[in-house]
Coordinates of C-alpha atoms in Angstrom, one line a residue:
Chain A
M9 CA 154.5 78.5 3.0
T10 CA 155.3 76.0 0.3
A11 CA 153.3 76.2 -2.8
V12 CA 150.9 73.4 -3.2
G13 CA 149.0 72.5 -6.3
S14 CA 148.4 69.9 -9.0
A15 CA 146.2 69.4 -12.0
F16 CA 145.8 65.9 -10.8
P17 CA 144.3 63.5 -9.9
D18 CA 142.2 63.1 -13.0
V19 CA 138.7 62.1 -11.9
H20 CA 137.7 58.6 -13.2
P21 CA 134.8 57.1 -11.2
R22 CA 134.4 53.4 -11.0
A23 CA 131.1 51.6 -11.1
G24 CA 129.9 50.1 -7.8
L25 CA 131.9 52.3 -5.4
P26 CA 130.4 54.7 -2.8
R27 CA 129.9 58.3 -4.0
R28 CA 130.8 59.8 -0.6
V29 CA 132.9 58.4 2.3
T30 CA 133.9 59.5 5.7
V31 CA 137.6 60.1 6.4
Y32 CA 138.1 59.4 10.1
E33 CA 141.1 61.6 11.0
V34 CA 143.3 60.1 13.7
G35 CA 146.3 62.4 13.5
P36 CA 145.9 64.3 16.7
R37 CA 145.4 61.1 18.7
D38 CA 147.0 58.0 17.0
G39 CA 149.5 60.2 15.2
L40 CA 150.7 62.3 18.1
Q41 CA 150.8 59.5 20.6
A42 CA 153.4 57.7 18.4
E43 CA 155.6 60.8 17.8
A44 CA 158.8 61.1 19.9
T45 CA 158.2 64.9 20.4
T46 CA 155.5 66.0 22.8
V47 CA 153.6 68.9 21.2
P48 CA 152.3 71.8 23.4
V49 CA 148.6 71.9 23.9
E50 CA 148.1 75.2 22.0
I51 CA 149.7 73.7 18.9
K52 CA 147.4 70.7 19.2
A53 CA 144.4 73.0 19.4
E54 CA 145.6 74.9 16.4
Y55 CA 146.2 71.6 14.6
C56 CA 142.6 70.5 15.2
R57 CA 141.3 73.9 14.0
R58 CA 143.4 73.7 10.8
L59 CA 142.3 70.1 10.1
I60 CA 138.7 71.1 10.5
G61 CA 139.4 74.1 8.3
A62 CA 140.7 71.8 5.6
G63 CA 137.4 70.0 5.6
I64 CA 138.0 67.2 8.1
S65 CA 134.6 66.4 9.5
T66 CA 135.4 63.4 11.7
L67 CA 138.2 63.9 14.1
E68 CA 139.7 61.8 16.9
I69 CA 141.1 64.5 19.1
T70 CA 143.0 62.8 22.0
S71 CA 143.0 59.9 24.4
F72 CA 142.1 59.9 28.1
V73 CA 144.7 57.3 28.8
S74 CA 147.0 57.4 31.8
P75 CA 149.8 59.9 31.3
R76 CA 152.2 57.2 32.5
W77 CA 151.4 55.2 29.4
V78 CA 151.2 58.0 26.9
P79 CA 152.8 61.2 28.1
Q80 CA 152.3 62.8 24.7
L81 CA 148.6 63.0 25.4
A82 CA 148.8 64.0 29.1
D83 CA 147.0 67.2 28.3
A84 CA 143.8 65.6 27.1
E85 CA 141.5 67.5 29.5
V86 CA 143.1 70.8 28.8
L87 CA 142.9 70.3 25.0
L88 CA 139.3 69.1 24.9
D89 CA 138.2 71.8 27.4
R90 CA 139.9 74.5 25.2
L91 CA 138.3 73.2 22.0
R92 CA 134.9 73.1 23.7
T93 CA 135.2 76.6 25.3
E94 CA 136.3 78.1 21.9
G95 CA 133.3 76.5 20.2
V96 CA 135.4 74.3 17.9
L97 CA 133.5 71.2 19.0
D98 CA 130.3 73.0 17.9
T99 CA 131.5 73.4 14.3
D100 CA 128.7 72.5 11.9
G101 CA 128.7 68.9 10.9
L102 CA 131.8 68.1 13.1
R103 CA 131.9 64.6 14.7
S104 CA 134.6 64.7 17.4
V105 CA 135.8 61.6 19.3
V106 CA 138.1 60.9 22.2
L107 CA 139.6 57.5 23.1
T108 CA 138.7 56.3 26.6
P109 CA 140.5 53.1 27.5
N110 CA 138.7 52.6 30.8
A111 CA 136.1 53.9 33.2
R112 CA 138.5 56.5 34.7
G113 CA 139.2 57.8 31.2
L114 CA 135.5 58.0 30.5
A115 CA 134.8 60.0 33.6
R116 CA 137.6 62.4 32.6
A117 CA 136.3 62.6 29.1
I118 CA 132.7 63.4 30.2
A119 CA 133.9 66.0 32.6
A120 CA 135.9 67.7 29.8
G121 CA 132.8 67.7 27.5
A122 CA 133.5 64.8 25.1
R123 CA 130.8 64.4 22.4
E124 CA 131.7 60.8 21.3
I125 CA 134.1 58.2 22.7
A126 CA 136.0 55.3 21.4
V127 CA 136.9 52.1 23.2
F128 CA 139.3 49.3 22.0
V129 CA 139.6 45.6 22.4
S130 CA 142.2 43.2 20.9
A131 CA 141.1 40.3 18.7
T132 CA 143.9 38.2 20.2
E133 CA 144.7 37.1 23.7
T134 CA 148.5 37.8 23.5
F135 CA 148.0 41.5 22.4
A136 CA 145.3 41.9 25.0
R137 CA 147.7 40.7 27.7
R138 CA 150.6 42.8 26.4
N139 CA 148.7 46.0 25.6
L140 CA 145.9 45.9 28.2
N141 CA 147.2 43.4 30.8
S142 CA 144.0 41.5 30.6
T143 CA 142.3 38.7 28.7
V144 CA 140.0 39.4 25.8
A145 CA 137.0 38.5 27.9
E146 CA 138.1 40.9 30.7
A147 CA 138.7 43.6 28.1
L148 CA 135.2 43.1 26.7
A149 CA 133.8 43.3 30.3
D150 CA 135.7 46.5 30.9
A151 CA 134.5 47.9 27.5
S152 CA 131.0 47.0 28.4
R153 CA 131.1 49.1 31.5
V154 CA 132.6 52.1 29.6
I155 CA 130.0 51.8 26.8
A156 CA 127.1 51.6 29.3
G157 CA 128.5 54.6 31.1
A158 CA 128.8 56.6 27.9
R159 CA 125.4 55.6 26.6
A160 CA 123.9 56.6 30.0
A161 CA 125.4 60.0 29.5
G162 CA 124.0 60.2 26.0
I163 CA 127.4 59.8 24.3
A164 CA 127.9 57.6 21.2
V165 CA 130.6 55.0 21.2
R166 CA 132.9 53.7 18.5
G167 CA 134.6 50.3 19.1
Y168 CA 138.1 49.6 17.8
I169 CA 139.2 46.0 17.3
S170 CA 143.0 45.6 17.1
M171 CA 144.9 42.8 15.4
C172 CA 142.0 41.9 13.1
F173 CA 144.2 40.5 10.3
G174 CA 147.2 39.1 12.2
D175 CA 149.1 39.2 15.4
P176 CA 152.9 39.3 15.8
W177 CA 152.9 36.6 18.5
E178 CA 150.0 34.4 17.5
G179 CA 150.2 34.7 13.7
R180 CA 146.9 34.2 11.9
V181 CA 143.7 35.6 13.4
S182 CA 140.5 33.8 12.7
P183 CA 137.8 36.1 11.1
R184 CA 135.3 34.3 13.3
E185 CA 137.0 35.6 16.4
V186 CA 136.8 39.1 15.0
V187 CA 133.1 38.6 14.2
A188 CA 132.4 37.4 17.7
I189 CA 134.0 40.5 19.3
A190 CA 132.4 42.9 16.8
R191 CA 129.0 41.4 17.5
Q192 CA 129.5 41.8 21.3
L193 CA 130.7 45.4 21.0
L194 CA 127.6 46.2 18.9
E195 CA 125.3 44.5 21.3
M196 CA 126.9 46.5 24.2
G197 CA 125.9 49.7 22.4
C198 CA 128.7 50.6 20.0
A199 CA 127.4 52.6 17.1
G200 CA 130.1 51.2 14.8
I201 CA 133.3 49.2 14.7
S202 CA 136.7 50.0 13.3
L203 CA 138.6 47.0 12.1
G204 CA 142.3 47.5 12.8
D205 CA 145.2 45.9 10.9
T206 CA 147.6 46.9 13.7
I207 CA 150.6 45.2 12.1
G208 CA 149.7 46.0 8.5
V209 CA 149.8 42.4 7.2
A210 CA 146.4 42.3 5.4
T211 CA 146.1 42.0 1.7
P212 CA 143.0 42.8 -0.4
G213 CA 141.6 39.3 -0.4
H214 CA 141.9 39.1 3.3
V215 CA 140.0 42.3 3.8
L216 CA 137.2 41.0 1.6
A217 CA 137.2 37.6 3.5
L218 CA 136.8 39.3 6.9
L219 CA 134.1 41.7 5.6
D220 CA 132.2 38.8 4.0
E221 CA 132.3 36.9 7.3
L222 CA 131.0 40.0 9.1
G223 CA 128.3 40.4 6.5
R224 CA 127.2 36.8 6.9
A225 CA 126.9 37.4 10.6
G226 CA 124.5 40.2 9.9
I227 CA 126.9 43.1 10.5
A228 CA 126.3 45.6 7.7
A229 CA 128.9 47.7 5.9
D230 CA 127.5 50.9 7.3
R231 CA 128.4 49.8 10.9
L232 CA 132.0 49.2 9.9
A233 CA 135.2 51.3 9.4
V234 CA 138.6 50.1 8.5
H235 CA 141.9 51.2 10.0
F236 CA 144.9 50.1 8.0
H237 CA 148.5 50.4 8.8
D238 CA 150.9 50.7 5.9
T239 CA 153.7 48.5 7.4
Y240 CA 153.8 46.3 4.2
G241 CA 152.7 49.1 1.8
Q242 CA 149.3 47.5 1.4
A243 CA 147.0 50.0 3.1
L244 CA 145.6 51.8 0.0
A245 CA 145.1 48.6 -2.0
N246 CA 143.2 47.3 1.1
V247 CA 141.1 50.5 1.1
L248 CA 140.2 49.9 -2.5
S249 CA 139.1 46.3 -1.6
A250 CA 137.0 47.7 1.3
L251 CA 135.5 50.3 -1.0
E252 CA 134.5 47.7 -3.4
Y253 CA 132.7 45.8 -0.6
G254 CA 130.8 49.0 0.3
I255 CA 132.7 50.3 3.4
T256 CA 132.4 54.1 3.7
E257 CA 134.5 55.0 6.7
F258 CA 138.3 55.0 6.6
D259 CA 140.8 55.8 9.3
S260 CA 143.9 57.7 8.4
S261 CA 146.4 60.2 9.8
A262 CA 147.1 63.6 8.1
G263 CA 150.7 63.7 6.8
G264 CA 151.2 60.2 8.0
L265 CA 151.6 61.7 11.5
G266 CA 152.9 59.0 13.9
R267 CA 154.7 57.1 11.1
C268 CA 158.3 56.4 11.2
P269 CA 159.9 59.1 9.0
Y270 CA 162.4 56.7 7.4
A271 CA 161.6 54.9 4.1
E272 CA 163.0 51.7 5.5
G273 CA 160.4 51.6 8.3
A274 CA 157.3 53.5 7.3
T275 CA 155.0 51.7 9.7
G276 CA 151.9 53.2 11.1
N277 CA 148.8 54.8 9.8
L278 CA 147.9 55.4 6.1
A279 CA 148.4 59.1 5.4
T280 CA 145.2 61.0 4.9
E281 CA 146.5 62.8 1.8
D282 CA 147.4 59.5 0.1
L283 CA 143.9 58.2 0.9
V284 CA 142.2 61.4 -0.3
W285 CA 144.2 61.4 -3.6
M286 CA 142.8 58.0 -4.5
L287 CA 139.3 58.8 -3.3
H288 CA 139.2 62.1 -5.3
G289 CA 140.7 60.3 -8.3
L290 CA 137.8 57.9 -8.1
G291 CA 135.3 60.8 -8.0
I292 CA 134.4 60.0 -4.3
D293 CA 133.5 63.0 -2.3
T294 CA 135.3 63.5 1.1
G295 CA 134.6 67.1 1.8
I296 CA 138.3 67.6 2.2
D297 CA 140.4 70.4 0.5
L298 CA 143.5 68.4 -0.3
E299 CA 145.8 71.4 -0.7
E300 CA 144.7 72.9 2.6
L301 CA 145.3 69.5 4.3
V302 CA 148.8 69.4 2.8
R303 CA 149.5 72.8 4.2
T304 CA 148.3 71.7 7.6
S305 CA 150.6 68.7 7.5
M306 CA 153.5 70.8 6.4
W307 CA 152.8 73.2 9.3
M308 CA 152.5 70.3 11.8
S309 CA 155.8 68.8 10.6
T310 CA 157.7 71.8 11.9
H311 CA 156.3 71.0 15.4
V312 CA 157.1 67.2 15.4
G313 CA 160.6 67.8 13.8
H314 CA 160.4 65.7 10.7
P315 CA 158.8 65.9 7.3
P316 CA 155.3 64.4 6.7
V317 CA 155.5 60.7 5.8
S318 CA 153.2 60.8 2.7
P319 CA 154.1 60.5 -0.9
V320 CA 151.3 62.8 -1.9
V321 CA 152.5 65.5 0.5
A322 CA 156.1 65.1 -0.8
A323 CA 155.0 65.2 -4.4
L324 CA 152.7 68.2 -4.0
T325 CA 155.3 70.3 -2.2
S326 CA 158.4 69.4 -4.1
G327 CA 159.6 72.0 -6.6
A328 CA 156.1 73.5 -6.9
Chain B
M24 CA 172.8 38.1 6.6
T25 CA 169.7 39.5 8.2
A26 CA 167.1 36.9 9.1
V27 CA 164.1 37.1 6.9
G28 CA 160.8 35.5 7.6
S29 CA 157.2 35.9 8.3
A30 CA 154.1 33.7 8.8
F31 CA 152.3 36.2 6.5
P32 CA 150.8 37.1 4.2
D33 CA 147.8 35.0 4.9
V34 CA 146.5 33.6 1.6
H35 CA 143.0 34.8 0.7
P36 CA 142.2 34.5 -3.0
R37 CA 139.6 36.8 -4.6
A38 CA 137.2 35.7 -7.3
G39 CA 137.8 36.9 -10.8
L40 CA 141.6 37.6 -10.5
P41 CA 144.3 35.8 -12.5
R42 CA 145.8 32.7 -10.8
R43 CA 149.3 33.4 -12.1
V44 CA 151.0 36.6 -13.2
T45 CA 154.4 37.7 -14.6
V46 CA 156.5 40.0 -12.5
Y47 CA 158.6 41.9 -15.0
E48 CA 161.7 42.9 -13.0
V49 CA 163.3 46.2 -14.0
G50 CA 165.8 46.6 -11.1
P51 CA 169.0 46.1 -13.1
R52 CA 167.9 48.5 -15.8
D53 CA 165.3 51.1 -14.6
G54 CA 166.5 50.8 -11.0
L55 CA 170.3 51.1 -11.6
Q56 CA 170.0 53.8 -14.2
A57 CA 168.3 56.0 -11.5
E58 CA 170.9 55.3 -8.7
A59 CA 173.6 57.9 -8.1
T60 CA 176.2 55.2 -7.6
T61 CA 177.5 53.3 -10.6
V62 CA 177.8 49.6 -9.7
P63 CA 180.6 47.5 -11.1
V64 CA 179.7 45.1 -13.9
E65 CA 180.6 42.0 -11.8
I66 CA 178.1 43.1 -9.2
K67 CA 175.4 43.7 -11.8
A68 CA 176.0 40.2 -13.2
E69 CA 175.8 38.7 -9.7
Y70 CA 172.6 40.8 -9.1
C71 CA 171.0 39.2 -12.2
R72 CA 172.0 35.7 -11.1
R73 CA 170.6 36.3 -7.6
L74 CA 167.3 37.7 -8.9
I75 CA 167.0 34.7 -11.2
G76 CA 167.8 32.5 -8.2
A77 CA 165.0 34.1 -6.3
G78 CA 162.5 33.0 -9.0
I79 CA 162.5 36.1 -11.2
S80 CA 161.7 34.7 -14.7
T81 CA 161.3 38.0 -16.6
L82 CA 164.3 40.3 -16.3
E83 CA 165.2 43.6 -18.0
I84 CA 168.9 43.5 -17.8
T85 CA 170.3 46.8 -19.1
S86 CA 169.9 49.5 -21.7
F87 CA 171.9 50.0 -24.8
V88 CA 171.6 53.7 -24.5
S89 CA 174.4 56.2 -25.1
P90 CA 176.8 56.2 -22.1
R91 CA 176.7 60.0 -22.3
W92 CA 173.0 59.9 -21.3
V93 CA 173.2 57.0 -18.8
P94 CA 176.7 56.5 -17.6
Q95 CA 175.4 54.0 -15.0
L96 CA 174.7 51.5 -17.8
A97 CA 177.8 52.2 -20.0
D98 CA 178.8 48.5 -19.5
A99 CA 175.7 47.1 -21.3
E100 CA 177.8 45.0 -23.8
V101 CA 180.1 43.7 -21.1
L102 CA 177.3 42.7 -18.8
L103 CA 175.1 41.0 -21.5
D104 CA 178.1 39.2 -23.0
R105 CA 179.1 38.0 -19.6
L106 CA 175.6 36.7 -18.8
R107 CA 175.4 35.0 -22.2
T108 CA 178.9 33.4 -21.9
E109 CA 178.1 32.1 -18.5
G110 CA 174.9 30.5 -19.7
V111 CA 172.7 32.7 -17.5
L112 CA 170.6 33.8 -20.4
D113 CA 169.9 30.1 -21.1
T114 CA 168.4 29.6 -17.7
D115 CA 165.2 27.4 -18.1
G116 CA 162.1 29.6 -18.6
L117 CA 164.0 32.9 -18.4
R118 CA 162.8 35.8 -20.5
S119 CA 165.6 38.4 -20.6
V120 CA 165.1 41.8 -22.2
V121 CA 167.3 44.8 -22.9
L122 CA 166.2 48.3 -23.7
T123 CA 167.3 49.7 -27.1
P124 CA 166.4 53.3 -27.6
N125 CA 167.5 53.5 -31.2
A126 CA 169.0 51.6 -34.2
R127 CA 172.5 51.9 -32.9
G128 CA 171.4 50.4 -29.5
L129 CA 169.7 47.6 -31.4
A130 CA 172.9 46.8 -33.3
R131 CA 174.9 46.8 -30.1
A132 CA 172.3 44.6 -28.4
I133 CA 172.2 42.0 -31.2
A134 CA 176.0 41.9 -31.3
A135 CA 176.0 41.2 -27.5
G136 CA 173.5 38.4 -27.8
A137 CA 170.2 40.0 -26.7
R138 CA 167.2 37.6 -26.7
E139 CA 164.5 40.2 -26.5
I140 CA 164.5 44.0 -26.7
A141 CA 162.3 46.9 -25.6
V142 CA 161.6 50.2 -27.3
F143 CA 159.9 53.2 -25.8
V144 CA 157.7 56.0 -27.0
S145 CA 156.1 58.9 -25.2
A146 CA 152.3 59.4 -25.2
T147 CA 152.9 63.2 -25.1
E148 CA 154.7 65.6 -27.4
T149 CA 156.4 67.5 -24.6
F150 CA 158.0 64.5 -23.0
A151 CA 159.0 63.2 -26.4
R152 CA 160.7 66.5 -27.1
R153 CA 162.4 66.7 -23.7
N154 CA 163.4 63.0 -23.3
L155 CA 164.0 62.0 -26.9
N156 CA 164.4 65.3 -28.7
S157 CA 161.8 64.3 -31.3
T158 CA 158.1 64.5 -32.0
V159 CA 155.9 61.5 -31.1
A160 CA 155.6 60.8 -34.8
E161 CA 159.3 60.8 -35.3
A162 CA 159.8 58.6 -32.2
L163 CA 157.3 56.1 -33.7
A164 CA 159.1 56.1 -37.0
D165 CA 162.4 55.4 -35.2
A166 CA 160.7 52.7 -33.1
S167 CA 159.4 51.2 -36.3
R168 CA 162.9 50.8 -37.7
V169 CA 164.2 49.3 -34.5
I170 CA 161.2 46.9 -34.3
A171 CA 161.7 45.8 -37.9
G172 CA 165.4 45.3 -37.4
A173 CA 164.8 43.2 -34.3
R174 CA 162.0 41.1 -35.9
A175 CA 164.3 40.5 -38.9
A176 CA 166.9 39.1 -36.4
G177 CA 164.2 36.9 -34.9
I178 CA 164.1 38.9 -31.7
A179 CA 160.8 39.7 -29.9
V180 CA 160.0 43.4 -29.0
R181 CA 158.3 44.9 -26.0
G182 CA 156.9 48.5 -26.4
Y183 CA 156.9 50.9 -23.6
I184 CA 154.6 53.9 -23.7
S185 CA 155.6 56.7 -21.2
M186 CA 153.2 59.2 -19.6
C187 CA 150.1 57.2 -20.2
F188 CA 148.2 58.7 -17.3
G189 CA 149.5 62.3 -17.2
D190 CA 152.4 64.6 -18.1
P191 CA 154.1 67.1 -15.9
W192 CA 153.9 69.8 -18.6
E193 CA 150.7 69.0 -20.5
G194 CA 148.6 67.7 -17.6
R195 CA 145.9 65.3 -18.7
V196 CA 146.6 62.7 -21.3
S197 CA 143.8 61.4 -23.5
P198 CA 143.3 57.6 -23.3
R199 CA 142.7 57.8 -27.1
E200 CA 146.2 59.0 -27.8
V201 CA 147.6 56.1 -25.8
V202 CA 145.4 53.7 -27.7
A203 CA 146.5 55.2 -31.0
I204 CA 150.2 54.7 -30.1
A205 CA 149.7 51.2 -28.6
R206 CA 147.9 50.1 -31.8
Q207 CA 150.7 51.4 -34.0
L208 CA 153.4 49.7 -31.9
L209 CA 151.5 46.4 -32.1
E210 CA 151.1 46.8 -35.8
M211 CA 154.8 47.5 -36.1
G212 CA 155.5 44.1 -34.5
C213 CA 155.7 44.6 -30.8
A214 CA 154.6 41.4 -28.9
G215 CA 153.2 43.5 -26.0
I216 CA 152.9 47.0 -24.6
S217 CA 153.8 48.3 -21.1
L218 CA 151.7 51.2 -20.1
G219 CA 153.8 53.6 -18.0
D220 CA 152.6 56.0 -15.4
T221 CA 155.9 57.8 -15.4
I222 CA 154.9 60.5 -12.9
G223 CA 152.7 58.2 -10.7
V224 CA 149.5 60.2 -10.9
A225 CA 147.1 57.5 -11.9
T226 CA 144.3 56.3 -9.6
P227 CA 142.4 53.0 -9.9
G228 CA 139.5 54.3 -11.9
H229 CA 141.9 56.0 -14.4
V230 CA 143.7 52.6 -14.8
L231 CA 140.4 50.9 -15.6
A232 CA 139.3 53.7 -18.0
L233 CA 142.5 53.4 -20.0
L234 CA 142.3 49.6 -20.1
D235 CA 138.6 49.7 -21.1
E236 CA 139.5 52.1 -23.9
L237 CA 142.3 49.8 -25.1
G238 CA 139.9 46.8 -24.9
R239 CA 137.3 48.6 -27.0
A240 CA 140.0 49.2 -29.6
G241 CA 140.6 45.4 -29.7
I242 CA 143.8 45.3 -27.7
A243 CA 143.4 42.4 -25.3
A244 CA 144.7 42.2 -21.7
D245 CA 147.2 39.6 -22.6
R246 CA 149.1 42.0 -24.9
L247 CA 149.4 44.6 -22.0
A248 CA 151.6 45.2 -19.0
V249 CA 151.4 48.0 -16.5
H250 CA 154.4 50.0 -15.2
F251 CA 153.4 52.1 -12.2
H252 CA 155.5 54.6 -10.3
D253 CA 154.7 55.1 -6.7
T254 CA 155.1 58.9 -6.6
Y255 CA 151.7 59.4 -5.0
G256 CA 151.6 56.1 -3.2
Q257 CA 149.0 54.7 -5.6
A258 CA 151.0 52.0 -7.4
L259 CA 149.7 48.9 -5.6
A260 CA 146.0 50.1 -5.6
N261 CA 146.5 50.6 -9.4
V262 CA 147.9 47.1 -9.7
L263 CA 144.8 45.7 -7.9
S264 CA 142.6 47.6 -10.4
A265 CA 144.6 46.2 -13.4
L266 CA 144.4 42.7 -11.9
E267 CA 140.6 43.0 -11.7
Y268 CA 140.6 43.9 -15.4
G269 CA 142.7 40.9 -16.2
I270 CA 146.2 42.2 -16.7
T271 CA 148.8 39.6 -15.9
E272 CA 152.2 41.4 -16.4
F273 CA 153.4 43.9 -13.8
D274 CA 156.7 45.9 -13.9
S275 CA 158.5 46.5 -10.6
S276 CA 162.0 47.0 -9.2
A277 CA 163.4 44.7 -6.5
G278 CA 163.9 46.6 -3.3
G279 CA 162.5 49.7 -5.0
L280 CA 165.9 50.1 -6.6
G281 CA 166.1 53.5 -8.2
R282 CA 163.6 55.0 -5.8
C283 CA 164.6 58.0 -3.8
P284 CA 165.6 56.6 -0.4
Y285 CA 163.8 59.3 1.7
A286 CA 160.3 58.9 2.8
E287 CA 159.5 62.4 1.7
G288 CA 160.2 61.7 -1.9
A289 CA 159.7 58.0 -2.6
T290 CA 159.3 58.4 -6.3
G291 CA 160.1 55.7 -8.8
N292 CA 159.1 52.1 -9.4
L293 CA 156.9 50.0 -7.2
A294 CA 159.1 47.7 -5.2
T295 CA 158.9 44.1 -6.4
E296 CA 158.6 42.8 -2.8
D297 CA 155.6 45.0 -2.1
L298 CA 153.9 43.7 -5.3
V299 CA 154.7 40.1 -4.5
W300 CA 153.4 40.4 -0.9
M301 CA 150.0 41.5 -2.3
L302 CA 150.0 38.9 -5.1
H303 CA 150.9 36.0 -2.8
G304 CA 148.3 37.2 -0.2
L305 CA 145.8 37.0 -3.0
G306 CA 147.0 33.4 -3.8
I307 CA 148.4 34.5 -7.2
D308 CA 151.4 32.5 -8.2
T309 CA 154.5 34.5 -9.2
G310 CA 157.2 31.8 -9.0
I311 CA 159.1 34.1 -6.7
D312 CA 160.7 33.2 -3.4
L313 CA 160.0 36.4 -1.4
E314 CA 162.5 35.7 1.3
E315 CA 165.3 35.1 -1.2
L316 CA 164.3 38.2 -3.1
V317 CA 164.5 40.3 0.1
R318 CA 168.0 38.9 0.7
T319 CA 169.0 39.9 -2.8
S320 CA 167.7 43.4 -2.3
M321 CA 169.5 43.7 1.1
W322 CA 172.7 42.5 -0.6
M323 CA 172.3 45.0 -3.5
S324 CA 171.6 47.8 -1.0
T325 CA 175.2 47.5 0.2
H326 CA 176.4 48.3 -3.3
V327 CA 174.2 51.3 -4.0
G328 CA 174.8 52.8 -0.5
H329 CA 171.3 53.1 0.9
P330 CA 168.6 50.7 2.3
P331 CA 166.0 49.2 0.0
V332 CA 163.0 51.5 -0.4
S333 CA 160.3 48.9 0.2
P334 CA 158.0 48.6 3.3
V335 CA 158.0 44.8 2.9
V336 CA 161.8 44.6 2.9
A337 CA 161.9 46.9 5.9
A338 CA 159.3 44.9 7.8
L339 CA 160.8 41.5 7.0
T340 CA 164.3 42.5 8.0
S341 CA 163.6 44.5 11.1
G342 CA 164.1 42.8 14.4
A343 CA 163.7 39.3 12.9

């Protein structure tokens, strides 16, 4: 195993920022679903165990999506059932989530022992049509049924909104449309909302503008998470802007799993290690052991066939 | 030529930030000196012309360093003389700078028609010894002679301080040491100071802590620039923190020139395009035409033999 270690980051807290935040780890789901290589279920289970061992306390494990759409996650039942049987889901303080795009996915997730689910809706009509083959209104109606079903089973629900900051076909997205969808998802019973910058075009002022609009609509920071993609290299600056607003839940993928492994196209999720480096430098507690997380990402990289896409992982494992 | 274009970034100003900043372009010097390929002088001259054509108004052109140390820049006289003769240095509003590590470099720079020079000093003894083969005190004494010589010739001087946020051998660097060196460089006659995070370990609270320390010592934001490396992916978040403090000059390299072209080791300068994307999204004027800058970086990439290392360049040229 590669040596991992650094005297850095130096800790320099900044006034007005949260003292503790939740890192919502999406590597096993959002990461693996975007990798070309399909990883065996026993490796996925070990990956989840190692992430939890590194201090990840909020973990999106898989998606109960049709295997025709996402063959990489066709083993969702087997994986969840294995983690449940082994007691991994009962780890102290662990919040585990599975994505359920529709009522069939919810039924499968409940049968496999899911503890929390996530649903998603697009902020734009074009993406709704292309990704879900529905209108936004139809997607919200579907989400409403899934949320009601989950709540009836005593299961908490997270709502994702895609394309909150821009859409490749429609261009600009009005913050008011995002607010309207967020409000509906919360009224339907979502415990919180993750605001997705699916194409990575947001900048820090845009982040603040959307959060302000949500705040004016009465949606408090503690009901919100942010999910930034790093397509334009802006993800971490956007996290800083969201921290300044008071957001305390941030989505990221360990080792940048799911990102394109070439510098000239590093799209996809912010890497958890890069996020944690900044948070720890700011003196913000995450509960995560950065060196152990780096080791986990290095291990996983051998199973997906390319190095982690994270400057922090690269720096902490080069020549050390 | 690849099509370049985007409806983004959306412009969302944030209260309390500067309305206009200076992008201090270091590609021809800091970028090219770190590339494995030595580029012919006529290509360097065309590069400078194209950067200026894209709106770059502050340009570090080359370094009058010994060719034994940096063979990539052995043509410093020829390049500067050519740009001067062609009238490029007389472009309206252009501030052009050359690095002069010592008295011999200064003499060469003056003979070639330099308009402004830069000197550099390390904040740490170990880096001073390894990079300059001197103590910090000796480096300051050398810098003092170079600054005095330049001022006597009517030439303005920028002072670089390396390792302001950490040192690979010594670890932490005290902000007070940086303040002491900055104060001396200003007293010697430097017009401004660029604070270098040479190993890229800073986080946004650290940036603010150092700037606060400099402010308490009476060194105002308008005498300071920041020079962040993206080794740990933190450069743009650090820029945001510096903007919030009131810094208005930012060093960067077009297309990430000089950066390692592999995602697993993207060390080196922040890419100018990634910086400009954020600044323009914040409604901050740079005078730069982003699309023209991207075209320039794509053109230069054919001469250094690898794609630009900039997510913005990749995103704006992929599939467009």
